[in-house]
């Protein structure tokens, strides 16, 4: 498996490199490095991401915020984690969707990475690099995680009769700045 690269038509020349790792054993160490600001990646708890669509919606919001000089966080990579959340509380967003010491499934993302950055991305994580398409698998979201996501994004069972969980989440991500 390899790190996937995504380009954004609305943001010419901008890319997002995404790697999905399972069986991560050094999450605590990665968290320490992230807090010490010695690494510049988005480290996301993959269990809280229901697919690539929410990730791309959050990445688009991040690039738009960057373009408008309106980042809510200190870095582009922390802004991606913040934008994945339905909350406007930065600390809460980073805690819920970012890496923790207990994380075993990790999405690592980098905007506009060069070859050296991609090598660093692969070397940093002690785990198994798997296909990013695994996020789309129905078994990816456990029943417990489903309940957490429904609570966090305030999604009702009635809403899920009319749309998918992923669509409901993307709606929250896209309208985050206008919802109260």
Short mmCIF file of N, CA and C in Angstrom, two decimals:
data_model
loop_
_atom_site.label_atom_id
_atom_site.label_comp_id
_atom_site.label_asym_id
_atom_site.label_seq_id
_atom_site.Cartn_x
_atom_site.Cartn_y
_atom_site.Cartn_z
N UNK A 1 0.83 -1.18 0.00
CA UNK A 1 0.00 0.00 0.00
C UNK A 1 0.88 1.25 0.00
N UNK A 2 0.28 2.34 -0.41
CA UNK A 2 1.06 3.58 -0.44
C UNK A 2 0.21 4.75 0.04
N UNK A 3 0.88 5.86 0.21
CA UNK A 3 0.21 7.09 0.58
C UNK A 3 -0.52 7.61 -0.66
N UNK A 4 -1.76 8.02 -0.49
CA UNK A 4 -2.57 8.52 -1.61
C UNK A 4 -2.43 10.04 -1.71
N UNK A 5 -2.49 10.54 -2.94
CA UNK A 5 -2.38 11.98 -3.19
C UNK A 5 -3.68 12.46 -3.81
N UNK A 6 -4.21 13.55 -3.27
CA UNK A 6 -5.44 14.14 -3.78
C UNK A 6 -5.19 15.60 -4.11
N UNK A 7 -5.68 16.02 -5.29
CA UNK A 7 -5.56 17.42 -5.71
C UNK A 7 -6.94 18.07 -5.59
N UNK A 8 -6.94 19.38 -5.40
CA UNK A 8 -8.18 20.12 -5.21
C UNK A 8 -8.33 21.15 -6.32
N UNK A 9 -9.32 20.93 -7.18
CA UNK A 9 -9.55 21.76 -8.35
C UNK A 9 -9.73 23.24 -7.99
N UNK A 10 -10.40 23.51 -6.88
CA UNK A 10 -10.63 24.90 -6.48
C UNK A 10 -9.38 25.57 -5.94
N UNK A 11 -8.36 24.78 -5.66
CA UNK A 11 -7.10 25.30 -5.10
C UNK A 11 -5.94 24.76 -5.94
N UNK A 12 -5.72 25.36 -7.12
CA UNK A 12 -4.69 24.84 -8.04
C UNK A 12 -3.32 24.72 -7.37
N UNK A 13 -2.70 23.59 -7.63
CA UNK A 13 -1.36 23.34 -7.09
C UNK A 13 -1.34 22.82 -5.66
N UNK A 14 -2.49 22.74 -5.01
CA UNK A 14 -2.55 22.26 -3.63
C UNK A 14 -2.90 20.78 -3.63
N UNK A 15 -2.23 20.03 -2.78
CA UNK A 15 -2.49 18.59 -2.68
C UNK A 15 -2.59 18.18 -1.21
N UNK A 16 -3.21 17.04 -1.01
CA UNK A 16 -3.27 16.42 0.31
C UNK A 16 -2.79 14.99 0.16
N UNK A 17 -1.77 14.63 0.93
CA UNK A 17 -1.25 13.26 0.95
C UNK A 17 -1.81 12.58 2.18
N UNK A 18 -2.37 11.38 1.99
CA UNK A 18 -3.07 10.69 3.07
C UNK A 18 -2.56 9.26 3.19
N UNK A 19 -2.20 8.89 4.41
CA UNK A 19 -1.82 7.51 4.70
C UNK A 19 -2.69 6.98 5.83
N UNK A 20 -3.15 5.75 5.69
CA UNK A 20 -3.95 5.10 6.73
C UNK A 20 -3.12 3.96 7.31
N UNK A 21 -2.93 4.01 8.61
CA UNK A 21 -2.15 2.99 9.31
C UNK A 21 -3.04 2.26 10.31
N UNK A 22 -2.91 0.95 10.36
CA UNK A 22 -3.57 0.12 11.37
C UNK A 22 -2.50 -0.45 12.29
N UNK A 23 -2.94 -0.92 13.45
CA UNK A 23 -2.04 -1.55 14.42
C UNK A 23 -0.87 -0.64 14.81
N UNK A 24 -1.17 0.64 15.01
CA UNK A 24 -0.15 1.62 15.39
C UNK A 24 0.28 1.35 16.84
N UNK A 25 1.59 1.29 17.05
CA UNK A 25 2.10 0.99 18.39
C UNK A 25 2.81 2.18 19.05
N UNK A 26 3.03 3.25 18.30
CA UNK A 26 3.77 4.39 18.87
C UNK A 26 2.93 5.68 18.92
N UNK A 27 1.64 5.55 19.14
CA UNK A 27 0.75 6.72 19.16
C UNK A 27 1.14 7.71 20.26
N UNK A 28 1.51 7.22 21.42
CA UNK A 28 1.91 8.10 22.51
C UNK A 28 3.13 8.93 22.15
N UNK A 29 4.09 8.30 21.51
CA UNK A 29 5.30 9.00 21.07
C UNK A 29 4.97 10.05 20.01
N UNK A 30 4.10 9.68 19.06
CA UNK A 30 3.68 10.63 18.02
C UNK A 30 2.95 11.83 18.63
N UNK A 31 2.10 11.56 19.60
CA UNK A 31 1.38 12.64 20.28
C UNK A 31 2.36 13.59 20.96
N UNK A 32 3.35 13.04 21.62
CA UNK A 32 4.37 13.87 22.29
C UNK A 32 5.11 14.74 21.28
N UNK A 33 5.47 14.16 20.14
CA UNK A 33 6.17 14.92 19.10
C UNK A 33 5.28 16.01 18.52
N UNK A 34 4.01 15.69 18.36
CA UNK A 34 3.06 16.67 17.83
C UNK A 34 2.90 17.84 18.79
N UNK A 35 2.77 17.54 20.08
CA UNK A 35 2.62 18.59 21.09
C UNK A 35 3.89 19.43 21.22
N UNK A 36 5.03 18.81 20.98
CA UNK A 36 6.31 19.54 21.03
C UNK A 36 6.57 20.29 19.71
N UNK A 37 5.68 20.12 18.76
CA UNK A 37 5.75 20.76 17.44
C UNK A 37 7.02 20.38 16.68
N UNK A 38 7.43 19.12 16.83
CA UNK A 38 8.60 18.64 16.09
C UNK A 38 8.20 17.92 14.82
N UNK A 39 6.91 17.68 14.63
CA UNK A 39 6.42 17.10 13.37
C UNK A 39 5.28 17.98 12.86
N UNK A 40 5.16 18.03 11.54
CA UNK A 40 4.15 18.89 10.92
C UNK A 40 3.25 18.04 10.01
N UNK A 41 2.36 17.31 10.64
CA UNK A 41 1.38 16.49 9.95
C UNK A 41 0.06 16.60 10.69
N UNK A 42 -1.02 16.22 10.00
CA UNK A 42 -2.29 16.02 10.69
C UNK A 42 -2.30 14.57 11.14
N UNK A 43 -2.47 14.35 12.43
CA UNK A 43 -2.54 13.00 12.99
C UNK A 43 -3.96 12.82 13.49
N UNK A 44 -4.73 12.01 12.79
CA UNK A 44 -6.17 11.89 13.00
C UNK A 44 -6.53 10.49 13.45
N UNK A 45 -7.38 10.40 14.46
CA UNK A 45 -7.91 9.11 14.89
C UNK A 45 -8.81 8.59 13.78
N UNK A 46 -8.35 7.61 13.02
CA UNK A 46 -9.07 7.12 11.85
C UNK A 46 -10.43 6.52 12.19
N UNK A 47 -10.60 6.08 13.43
CA UNK A 47 -11.88 5.50 13.82
C UNK A 47 -13.01 6.53 13.80
N UNK A 48 -12.66 7.82 13.87
CA UNK A 48 -13.66 8.88 13.89
C UNK A 48 -13.96 9.43 12.49
N UNK A 49 -13.36 8.85 11.46
CA UNK A 49 -13.55 9.32 10.08
C UNK A 49 -14.32 8.25 9.32
N UNK A 50 -15.49 8.61 8.80
CA UNK A 50 -16.37 7.63 8.17
C UNK A 50 -16.08 7.40 6.69
N UNK A 51 -15.16 8.13 6.13
CA UNK A 51 -14.84 7.95 4.72
C UNK A 51 -13.98 9.09 4.21
N UNK A 52 -13.68 9.04 2.93
CA UNK A 52 -12.85 10.07 2.32
C UNK A 52 -13.61 11.38 2.10
N UNK A 53 -14.92 11.30 1.88
CA UNK A 53 -15.71 12.51 1.63
C UNK A 53 -15.61 13.51 2.78
N UNK A 54 -15.81 13.10 4.03
CA UNK A 54 -15.63 14.06 5.12
C UNK A 54 -14.21 14.62 5.20
N UNK A 55 -13.22 13.79 4.92
CA UNK A 55 -11.83 14.24 4.94
C UNK A 55 -11.61 15.31 3.87
N UNK A 56 -12.15 15.09 2.67
CA UNK A 56 -12.00 16.07 1.60
C UNK A 56 -12.78 17.35 1.89
N UNK A 57 -13.94 17.23 2.49
CA UNK A 57 -14.71 18.43 2.86
C UNK A 57 -13.93 19.25 3.88
N UNK A 58 -13.34 18.58 4.86
CA UNK A 58 -12.54 19.28 5.87
C UNK A 58 -11.28 19.89 5.25
N UNK A 59 -10.66 19.17 4.32
CA UNK A 59 -9.46 19.69 3.65
C UNK A 59 -9.80 20.93 2.82
N UNK A 60 -10.93 20.90 2.14
CA UNK A 60 -11.35 22.06 1.35
C UNK A 60 -11.60 23.27 2.24
N UNK A 61 -12.27 23.05 3.38
CA UNK A 61 -12.49 24.14 4.34
C UNK A 61 -11.16 24.68 4.85
N UNK A 62 -10.22 23.79 5.09
CA UNK A 62 -8.91 24.18 5.58
C UNK A 62 -8.18 25.05 4.56
N UNK A 63 -8.18 24.61 3.30
CA UNK A 63 -7.50 25.37 2.26
C UNK A 63 -8.18 26.72 2.03
N UNK A 64 -9.50 26.76 2.12
CA UNK A 64 -10.22 28.03 1.99
C UNK A 64 -9.88 28.97 3.14
N UNK A 65 -9.85 28.45 4.35
CA UNK A 65 -9.47 29.27 5.51
C UNK A 65 -8.05 29.80 5.36
N UNK A 66 -7.16 28.98 4.87
CA UNK A 66 -5.78 29.40 4.66
C UNK A 66 -5.70 30.50 3.61
N UNK A 67 -6.42 30.31 2.52
CA UNK A 67 -6.45 31.29 1.43
C UNK A 67 -6.98 32.64 1.91
N UNK A 68 -7.93 32.61 2.84
CA UNK A 68 -8.54 33.83 3.37
C UNK A 68 -7.87 34.34 4.64
N UNK A 69 -6.72 33.74 4.99
CA UNK A 69 -6.01 34.09 6.23
C UNK A 69 -6.94 34.06 7.43
N UNK A 70 -7.72 32.98 7.53
CA UNK A 70 -8.71 32.87 8.60
C UNK A 70 -8.61 31.55 9.36
N UNK A 71 -7.39 31.05 9.54
CA UNK A 71 -7.23 29.80 10.29
C UNK A 71 -7.65 30.01 11.74
N UNK A 72 -8.33 29.02 12.29
CA UNK A 72 -8.73 29.06 13.70
C UNK A 72 -7.67 28.44 14.60
N UNK A 73 -6.74 27.69 14.01
CA UNK A 73 -5.68 27.02 14.77
C UNK A 73 -4.33 27.57 14.32
N UNK A 74 -3.26 27.05 14.90
CA UNK A 74 -1.92 27.57 14.61
C UNK A 74 -1.33 27.09 13.30
N UNK A 75 -1.74 25.91 12.83
CA UNK A 75 -1.14 25.35 11.62
C UNK A 75 -2.21 24.82 10.68
N UNK A 76 -1.82 24.65 9.43
CA UNK A 76 -2.72 24.09 8.43
C UNK A 76 -3.13 22.67 8.82
N UNK A 77 -2.19 21.92 9.39
CA UNK A 77 -2.47 20.52 9.72
C UNK A 77 -3.39 20.39 10.93
N UNK A 78 -3.27 21.25 11.91
CA UNK A 78 -4.21 21.20 13.03
C UNK A 78 -5.58 21.73 12.60
N UNK A 79 -5.60 22.62 11.62
CA UNK A 79 -6.86 23.13 11.09
C UNK A 79 -7.66 22.01 10.42
N UNK A 80 -6.97 21.08 9.77
CA UNK A 80 -7.66 19.94 9.15
C UNK A 80 -8.37 19.11 10.21
N UNK A 81 -7.69 18.84 11.31
CA UNK A 81 -8.30 18.07 12.40
C UNK A 81 -9.49 18.84 12.97
N UNK A 82 -9.32 20.13 13.18
CA UNK A 82 -10.39 21.00 13.69
C UNK A 82 -11.60 20.96 12.76
N UNK A 83 -11.37 21.04 11.46
CA UNK A 83 -12.48 21.08 10.50
C UNK A 83 -13.20 19.75 10.36
N UNK A 84 -12.59 18.65 10.75
CA UNK A 84 -13.28 17.36 10.74
C UNK A 84 -14.37 17.29 11.80
N UNK A 85 -14.22 18.09 12.82
CA UNK A 85 -15.13 18.07 13.95
C UNK A 85 -16.37 18.92 13.68
N UNK A 86 -17.44 18.58 14.35
CA UNK A 86 -18.65 19.39 14.28
C UNK A 86 -18.62 20.53 15.27
N UNK A 87 -17.64 20.53 16.14
CA UNK A 87 -17.55 21.53 17.20
C UNK A 87 -16.75 22.75 16.75
N UNK A 88 -17.08 23.90 17.29
CA UNK A 88 -16.28 25.10 17.04
C UNK A 88 -15.28 25.33 18.16
N UNK A 89 -15.21 24.41 19.10
CA UNK A 89 -14.24 24.48 20.18
C UNK A 89 -12.97 23.76 19.71
N UNK A 90 -11.89 24.52 19.55
CA UNK A 90 -10.66 23.97 18.99
C UNK A 90 -10.12 22.83 19.85
N UNK A 91 -10.03 23.04 21.15
CA UNK A 91 -9.48 22.03 22.05
C UNK A 91 -10.30 20.74 21.99
N UNK A 92 -11.62 20.87 22.03
CA UNK A 92 -12.50 19.71 21.96
C UNK A 92 -12.32 18.98 20.63
N UNK A 93 -12.22 19.72 19.55
CA UNK A 93 -12.05 19.13 18.22
C UNK A 93 -10.76 18.34 18.13
N UNK A 94 -9.67 18.93 18.61
CA UNK A 94 -8.37 18.25 18.54
C UNK A 94 -8.34 17.02 19.44
N UNK A 95 -9.00 17.10 20.58
CA UNK A 95 -9.03 15.97 21.51
C UNK A 95 -9.86 14.81 20.93
N UNK A 96 -11.00 15.12 20.34
CA UNK A 96 -11.88 14.06 19.83
C UNK A 96 -11.37 13.42 18.54
N UNK A 97 -10.83 14.24 17.65
CA UNK A 97 -10.48 13.74 16.32
C UNK A 97 -8.99 13.56 16.09
N UNK A 98 -8.18 14.14 16.94
CA UNK A 98 -6.74 13.98 16.81
C UNK A 98 -6.26 12.70 17.46
N UNK A 99 -4.98 12.47 17.31
CA UNK A 99 -4.35 11.27 17.88
C UNK A 99 -4.38 11.34 19.41
N UNK A 100 -4.48 10.17 20.02
CA UNK A 100 -4.33 10.03 21.47
C UNK A 100 -3.34 8.89 21.70
N UNK A 101 -2.92 8.72 22.92
CA UNK A 101 -1.97 7.65 23.23
C UNK A 101 -2.56 6.27 22.95
N UNK A 102 -3.88 6.17 22.93
CA UNK A 102 -4.55 4.88 22.72
C UNK A 102 -4.90 4.61 21.25
N UNK A 103 -4.59 5.53 20.35
CA UNK A 103 -4.94 5.38 18.93
C UNK A 103 -4.21 4.20 18.31
N UNK A 104 -4.97 3.33 17.64
CA UNK A 104 -4.36 2.21 16.92
C UNK A 104 -4.62 2.29 15.41
N UNK A 105 -5.60 3.09 15.01
CA UNK A 105 -5.87 3.34 13.59
C UNK A 105 -5.65 4.82 13.36
N UNK A 106 -4.70 5.13 12.49
CA UNK A 106 -4.25 6.51 12.34
C UNK A 106 -4.29 6.95 10.88
N UNK A 107 -4.88 8.12 10.66
CA UNK A 107 -4.78 8.80 9.38
C UNK A 107 -3.70 9.86 9.55
N UNK A 108 -2.70 9.83 8.70
CA UNK A 108 -1.67 10.86 8.74
C UNK A 108 -1.75 11.60 7.41
N UNK A 109 -1.87 12.92 7.50
CA UNK A 109 -2.09 13.74 6.31
C UNK A 109 -1.08 14.87 6.26
N UNK A 110 -0.70 15.23 5.04
CA UNK A 110 0.22 16.36 4.84
C UNK A 110 -0.21 17.12 3.59
N UNK A 111 -0.31 18.42 3.72
CA UNK A 111 -0.60 19.26 2.57
C UNK A 111 0.69 19.53 1.81
N UNK A 112 0.61 19.43 0.47
CA UNK A 112 1.69 19.84 -0.43
C UNK A 112 3.04 19.21 -0.07
N UNK A 113 3.03 17.92 0.20
CA UNK A 113 4.25 17.22 0.63
C UNK A 113 5.18 16.93 -0.55
N UNK A 114 6.47 17.01 -0.28
CA UNK A 114 7.47 16.60 -1.26
C UNK A 114 7.92 15.18 -0.91
N UNK A 115 8.85 14.64 -1.69
CA UNK A 115 9.30 13.26 -1.48
C UNK A 115 9.88 13.05 -0.08
N UNK A 116 10.65 14.02 0.41
CA UNK A 116 11.26 13.89 1.74
C UNK A 116 10.18 13.85 2.82
N UNK A 117 9.15 14.66 2.67
CA UNK A 117 8.05 14.69 3.64
C UNK A 117 7.30 13.36 3.63
N UNK A 118 7.11 12.79 2.44
CA UNK A 118 6.43 11.50 2.33
C UNK A 118 7.25 10.39 2.98
N UNK A 119 8.55 10.43 2.80
CA UNK A 119 9.42 9.44 3.46
C UNK A 119 9.33 9.58 4.97
N UNK A 120 9.34 10.83 5.45
CA UNK A 120 9.21 11.07 6.89
C UNK A 120 7.87 10.53 7.40
N UNK A 121 6.82 10.73 6.61
CA UNK A 121 5.48 10.26 6.99
C UNK A 121 5.49 8.75 7.20
N UNK A 122 6.08 8.03 6.26
CA UNK A 122 6.12 6.57 6.34
C UNK A 122 6.99 6.07 7.50
N UNK A 123 8.10 6.77 7.75
CA UNK A 123 9.04 6.36 8.81
C UNK A 123 8.50 6.63 10.21
N UNK A 124 7.72 7.69 10.37
CA UNK A 124 7.26 8.10 11.69
C UNK A 124 6.38 7.07 12.39
N UNK A 125 5.48 6.47 11.62
CA UNK A 125 4.44 5.62 12.21
C UNK A 125 4.90 4.17 12.26
N UNK A 126 4.82 3.59 13.46
CA UNK A 126 5.08 2.16 13.62
C UNK A 126 3.72 1.47 13.55
N UNK A 127 3.41 0.99 12.37
CA UNK A 127 2.14 0.34 12.13
C UNK A 127 2.11 -0.16 10.70
N UNK A 128 0.98 -0.69 10.29
CA UNK A 128 0.83 -1.25 8.96
C UNK A 128 0.11 -0.25 8.06
N UNK A 129 0.78 0.17 6.98
CA UNK A 129 0.17 1.06 6.00
C UNK A 129 -0.84 0.25 5.19
N UNK A 130 -2.10 0.68 5.21
CA UNK A 130 -3.16 -0.03 4.49
C UNK A 130 -3.80 0.92 3.48
N UNK A 131 -4.64 0.37 2.63
CA UNK A 131 -5.31 1.15 1.60
C UNK A 131 -6.28 2.14 2.25
N UNK A 132 -6.18 3.40 1.85
CA UNK A 132 -7.05 4.45 2.38
C UNK A 132 -8.52 4.15 2.10
N UNK A 133 -8.78 3.38 1.07
CA UNK A 133 -10.16 3.00 0.74
C UNK A 133 -10.81 2.20 1.87
N UNK A 134 -10.01 1.69 2.79
CA UNK A 134 -10.55 0.96 3.94
C UNK A 134 -11.46 1.82 4.79
N UNK A 135 -11.32 3.14 4.69
CA UNK A 135 -12.22 4.04 5.42
C UNK A 135 -13.66 3.90 4.95
N UNK A 136 -13.84 3.46 3.71
CA UNK A 136 -15.17 3.34 3.11
C UNK A 136 -15.88 2.04 3.50
N UNK A 137 -15.16 1.12 4.11
CA UNK A 137 -15.73 -0.17 4.47
C UNK A 137 -16.79 -0.01 5.56
N UNK A 138 -17.94 -0.69 5.40
CA UNK A 138 -18.99 -0.60 6.42
C UNK A 138 -18.51 -1.07 7.80
N UNK A 139 -17.55 -1.97 7.83
CA UNK A 139 -17.05 -2.48 9.12
C UNK A 139 -16.07 -1.52 9.78
N UNK A 140 -15.70 -0.46 9.09
CA UNK A 140 -14.74 0.51 9.65
C UNK A 140 -15.31 1.22 10.88
N UNK A 141 -16.60 1.54 10.85
CA UNK A 141 -17.23 2.24 11.97
C UNK A 141 -17.93 1.22 12.87
N UNK A 142 -17.43 1.07 14.08
CA UNK A 142 -18.04 0.13 15.03
C UNK A 142 -19.33 0.72 15.59
N UNK A 143 -20.21 -0.11 16.14
CA UNK A 143 -21.43 0.43 16.75
C UNK A 143 -21.16 1.47 17.84
N UNK A 144 -20.11 1.26 18.63
CA UNK A 144 -19.78 2.24 19.68
C UNK A 144 -19.34 3.56 19.07
N UNK A 145 -18.53 3.49 18.02
CA UNK A 145 -18.08 4.71 17.34
C UNK A 145 -19.25 5.41 16.67
N UNK A 146 -20.16 4.63 16.10
CA UNK A 146 -21.36 5.20 15.48
C UNK A 146 -22.12 6.05 16.49
N UNK A 147 -22.30 5.53 17.68
CA UNK A 147 -23.01 6.28 18.73
C UNK A 147 -22.25 7.54 19.11
N UNK A 148 -20.93 7.45 19.20
CA UNK A 148 -20.11 8.64 19.51
C UNK A 148 -20.28 9.70 18.43
N UNK A 149 -20.22 9.27 17.17
CA UNK A 149 -20.34 10.21 16.06
C UNK A 149 -21.72 10.85 16.02
N UNK A 150 -22.76 10.05 16.23
CA UNK A 150 -24.12 10.60 16.24
C UNK A 150 -24.27 11.64 17.35
N UNK A 151 -23.71 11.36 18.49
CA UNK A 151 -23.80 12.30 19.61
C UNK A 151 -22.99 13.56 19.33
N UNK A 152 -21.77 13.40 18.86
CA UNK A 152 -20.90 14.55 18.61
C UNK A 152 -21.47 15.48 17.54
N UNK A 153 -21.94 14.90 16.44
CA UNK A 153 -22.46 15.71 15.34
C UNK A 153 -23.95 16.04 15.49
N UNK A 154 -24.57 15.53 16.55
CA UNK A 154 -26.00 15.74 16.82
C UNK A 154 -26.85 15.24 15.64
N UNK A 155 -26.64 13.98 15.30
CA UNK A 155 -27.36 13.34 14.21
C UNK A 155 -28.42 12.42 14.81
N UNK A 156 -29.65 12.57 14.36
CA UNK A 156 -30.74 11.76 14.89
C UNK A 156 -30.98 10.53 14.00
N UNK A 157 -31.65 9.55 14.58
CA UNK A 157 -32.02 8.36 13.80
C UNK A 157 -32.95 8.73 12.66
N UNK A 158 -33.81 9.71 12.89
CA UNK A 158 -34.74 10.16 11.84
C UNK A 158 -33.95 10.70 10.65
N UNK A 159 -32.92 11.48 10.92
CA UNK A 159 -32.09 12.03 9.84
C UNK A 159 -31.43 10.90 9.04
N UNK A 160 -31.03 9.85 9.73
CA UNK A 160 -30.35 8.74 9.05
C UNK A 160 -31.29 7.91 8.20
N UNK A 161 -32.59 8.11 8.34
CA UNK A 161 -33.53 7.43 7.43
C UNK A 161 -33.55 8.12 6.07
N UNK A 162 -33.13 9.40 6.03
CA UNK A 162 -33.17 10.17 4.79
C UNK A 162 -31.79 10.33 4.14
N UNK A 163 -30.72 10.15 4.92
CA UNK A 163 -29.38 10.30 4.36
C UNK A 163 -28.42 9.36 5.09
N UNK A 164 -27.24 9.24 4.54
CA UNK A 164 -26.24 8.38 5.16
C UNK A 164 -25.52 9.12 6.28
N UNK A 165 -24.84 8.38 7.12
CA UNK A 165 -24.06 8.98 8.20
C UNK A 165 -22.99 9.91 7.62
N UNK A 166 -22.32 9.47 6.58
CA UNK A 166 -21.28 10.28 5.96
C UNK A 166 -21.85 11.59 5.42
N UNK A 167 -23.00 11.53 4.74
CA UNK A 167 -23.62 12.75 4.22
C UNK A 167 -24.01 13.70 5.35
N UNK A 168 -24.53 13.16 6.43
CA UNK A 168 -24.92 14.00 7.57
C UNK A 168 -23.69 14.68 8.18
N UNK A 169 -22.59 13.95 8.26
CA UNK A 169 -21.35 14.51 8.81
C UNK A 169 -20.80 15.60 7.89
N UNK A 170 -20.79 15.33 6.59
CA UNK A 170 -20.27 16.33 5.64
C UNK A 170 -21.11 17.60 5.70
N UNK A 171 -22.41 17.46 5.88
CA UNK A 171 -23.27 18.64 6.03
C UNK A 171 -22.83 19.47 7.22
N UNK A 172 -22.52 18.81 8.33
CA UNK A 172 -22.06 19.53 9.53
C UNK A 172 -20.71 20.21 9.29
N UNK A 173 -19.82 19.51 8.59
CA UNK A 173 -18.50 20.08 8.30
C UNK A 173 -18.65 21.32 7.40
N UNK A 174 -19.46 21.18 6.36
CA UNK A 174 -19.62 22.26 5.39
C UNK A 174 -20.29 23.50 5.97
N UNK A 175 -21.18 23.29 6.95
CA UNK A 175 -21.94 24.42 7.50
C UNK A 175 -21.46 24.81 8.89
N UNK A 176 -20.30 24.35 9.27
CA UNK A 176 -19.79 24.58 10.63
C UNK A 176 -19.76 26.05 11.01
N UNK A 177 -19.36 26.90 10.11
CA UNK A 177 -19.22 28.32 10.45
C UNK A 177 -20.55 29.06 10.50
N UNK A 178 -21.61 28.47 9.95
CA UNK A 178 -22.91 29.15 9.98
C UNK A 178 -23.88 28.54 10.98
N UNK A 179 -23.62 27.31 11.41
CA UNK A 179 -24.48 26.66 12.41
C UNK A 179 -24.15 27.15 13.81
N UNK A 180 -25.17 27.22 14.63
CA UNK A 180 -24.93 27.60 16.03
C UNK A 180 -25.41 26.52 16.93
#
